[in-house]
PDB file of C-alpha atoms in Angstrom:
ATOM      1  CA  MET W   1      65.559  16.662  21.859  1.00 88.00           C
ATOM      2  CA  VAL W   2      62.910  18.188  20.448  1.00 96.00           C
ATOM      3  CA  SER W   3      63.230  21.449  18.149  1.00 97.00           C
ATOM      4  CA  ARG W   4      61.682  25.077  19.430  1.00 96.00           C
ATOM      5  CA  GLU W   5      58.575  24.417  17.195  1.00 96.00           C
ATOM      6  CA  GLN W   6      57.903  20.687  18.490  1.00 97.00           C
ATOM      7  CA  ALA W   7      58.223  22.179  21.877  1.00 96.00           C
ATOM      8  CA  ILE W   8      55.767  24.853  20.956  1.00 94.00           C
ATOM      9  CA  GLU W   9      52.881  21.959  20.208  1.00 95.00           C
ATOM     10  CA  ALA W  10      53.475  20.011  22.371  1.00 95.00           C
ATOM     11  CA  ALA W  11      53.126  22.684  25.346  1.00 93.00           C
ATOM     12  CA  TRP W  12      49.935  24.101  23.357  1.00 92.00           C
ATOM     13  CA  GLN W  13      48.333  20.527  23.635  1.00 92.00           C
ATOM     14  CA  LEU W  14      48.598  20.461  27.001  1.00 90.00           C
ATOM     15  CA  PHE W  15      47.397  24.355  27.303  1.00 87.00           C
ATOM     16  CA  ILE W  16      44.817  24.158  25.247  1.00 86.00           C
ATOM     17  CA  THR W  17      43.013  21.349  27.646  1.00 85.00           C
ATOM     18  CA  VAL W  18      42.556  24.221  30.910  1.00 80.00           C
ATOM     19  CA  ALA W  19      43.140  27.609  29.389  1.00 73.00           C
ATOM     20  CA  PRO W  20      41.178  29.903  26.833  1.00 69.00           C
ATOM     21  CA  VAL W  21      42.731  30.150  23.657  1.00 69.00           C
ATOM     22  CA  SER W  22      41.517  33.314  23.164  1.00 65.00           C
ATOM     23  CA  GLU W  23      43.118  34.481  26.120  1.00 71.00           C
ATOM     24  CA  VAL W  24      46.554  34.006  24.941  1.00 79.00           C
ATOM     25  CA  ARG W  25      48.801  37.313  23.794  1.00 79.00           C
ATOM     26  CA  GLU W  26      51.946  36.102  22.928  1.00 85.00           C
ATOM     27  CA  VAL W  27      54.287  32.592  23.022  1.00 90.00           C
ATOM     28  CA  GLU W  28      57.659  32.611  24.207  1.00 93.00           C
ATOM     29  CA  ALA W  29      60.183  29.547  24.213  1.00 95.00           C
ATOM     30  CA  ARG W  30      63.638  29.258  25.717  1.00 95.00           C
ATOM     31  CA  LEU W  31      65.777  26.176  26.248  1.00 96.00           C
ATOM     32  CA  ILE W  32      67.014  25.994  29.756  1.00 94.00           C
ATOM     33  CA  ASP W  33      69.892  23.290  30.467  1.00 93.00           C
ATOM     34  CA  GLY W  34      68.168  20.855  28.240  1.00 94.00           C
ATOM     35  CA  THR W  35      64.104  21.741  28.984  1.00 94.00           C
ATOM     36  CA  TRP W  36      62.070  23.627  26.655  1.00 96.00           C
ATOM     37  CA  ALA W  37      60.148  26.572  29.210  1.00 95.00           C
ATOM     38  CA  VAL W  38      57.257  27.956  26.769  1.00 95.00           C
ATOM     39  CA  VAL W  39      55.576  30.824  27.752  1.00 91.00           C
ATOM     40  CA  PHE W  40      52.215  32.007  27.060  1.00 88.00           C
ATOM     41  CA  PHE W  41      51.431  35.180  28.008  1.00 84.00           C
ATOM     42  CA  LYS W  42      47.723  36.657  28.993  1.00 77.00           C
ATOM     43  CA  HIS W  43      46.133  39.356  26.543  1.00 70.00           C
ATOM     44  CA  ILE W  44      45.046  41.441  28.908  1.00 65.00           C
ATOM     45  CA  HIS W  45      41.227  43.260  27.805  1.00 63.00           C
ATOM     46  CA  SER W  46      41.405  47.036  27.444  1.00 63.00           C
ATOM     47  CA  ASP W  47      38.310  47.107  29.230  1.00 62.00           C
ATOM     48  CA  PHE W  48      38.773  44.897  32.252  1.00 57.00           C
ATOM     49  CA  VAL W  49      41.223  44.999  35.238  1.00 53.00           C
ATOM     50  CA  GLU W  50      43.716  42.134  35.452  1.00 53.00           C
ATOM     51  CA  SER W  51      47.326  41.845  36.280  1.00 50.00           C
ATOM     52  CA  PRO W  52      49.289  40.720  33.789  1.00 58.00           C
ATOM     53  CA  GLY W  53      49.914  36.886  33.779  1.00 70.00           C
ATOM     54  CA  VAL W  54      51.327  33.927  32.136  1.00 77.00           C
ATOM     55  CA  TRP W  55      51.481  30.057  32.118  1.00 81.00           C
ATOM     56  CA  ILE W  56      54.480  28.126  31.844  1.00 88.00           C
ATOM     57  CA  VAL W  57      54.669  24.291  30.387  1.00 93.00           C
ATOM     58  CA  GLU W  58      58.157  22.872  30.617  1.00 95.00           C
ATOM     59  CA  VAL W  59      58.654  20.430  27.847  1.00 96.00           C
ATOM     60  CA  LEU W  60      61.502  17.771  28.135  1.00 94.00           C
ATOM     61  CA  ALA W  61      63.970  16.388  25.924  1.00 94.00           C
ATOM     62  CA  SER W  62      61.853  13.672  25.537  1.00 95.00           C
ATOM     63  CA  GLY W  63      58.951  15.860  24.024  1.00 96.00           C
ATOM     64  CA  GLN W  64      56.799  15.618  27.132  1.00 95.00           C
ATOM     65  CA  PRO W  65      55.283  18.420  28.224  1.00 95.00           C
ATOM     66  CA  GLN W  66      53.875  19.356  32.036  1.00 94.00           C
ATOM     67  CA  TRP W  67      53.108  22.180  33.849  1.00 90.00           C
ATOM     68  CA  PHE W  68      55.990  24.450  35.534  1.00 87.00           C
ATOM     69  CA  GLU W  69      56.252  24.002  39.228  1.00 72.00           C
ATOM     70  CA  VAL W  70      55.740  26.978  40.952  1.00 65.00           C
ATOM     71  CA  MET W  71      56.855  27.502  44.861  1.00 45.00           C
TER      72      MET W  71
END
């Protein structure tokens, strides 16, 4: 099992390959049934109309990050 900090680092390494870091407002990690759910909340610019959004990365007990599957 990886720690919260290790999960965030693993998720970050996957995240930065596809999303602009400047758009991250907040990061949260929760342990759910042995898998970390790491959520990157989008920064919403004051002069830009956009609905709030998030990116979610799962980090398995092995430390392997993967994108959260959405139906």
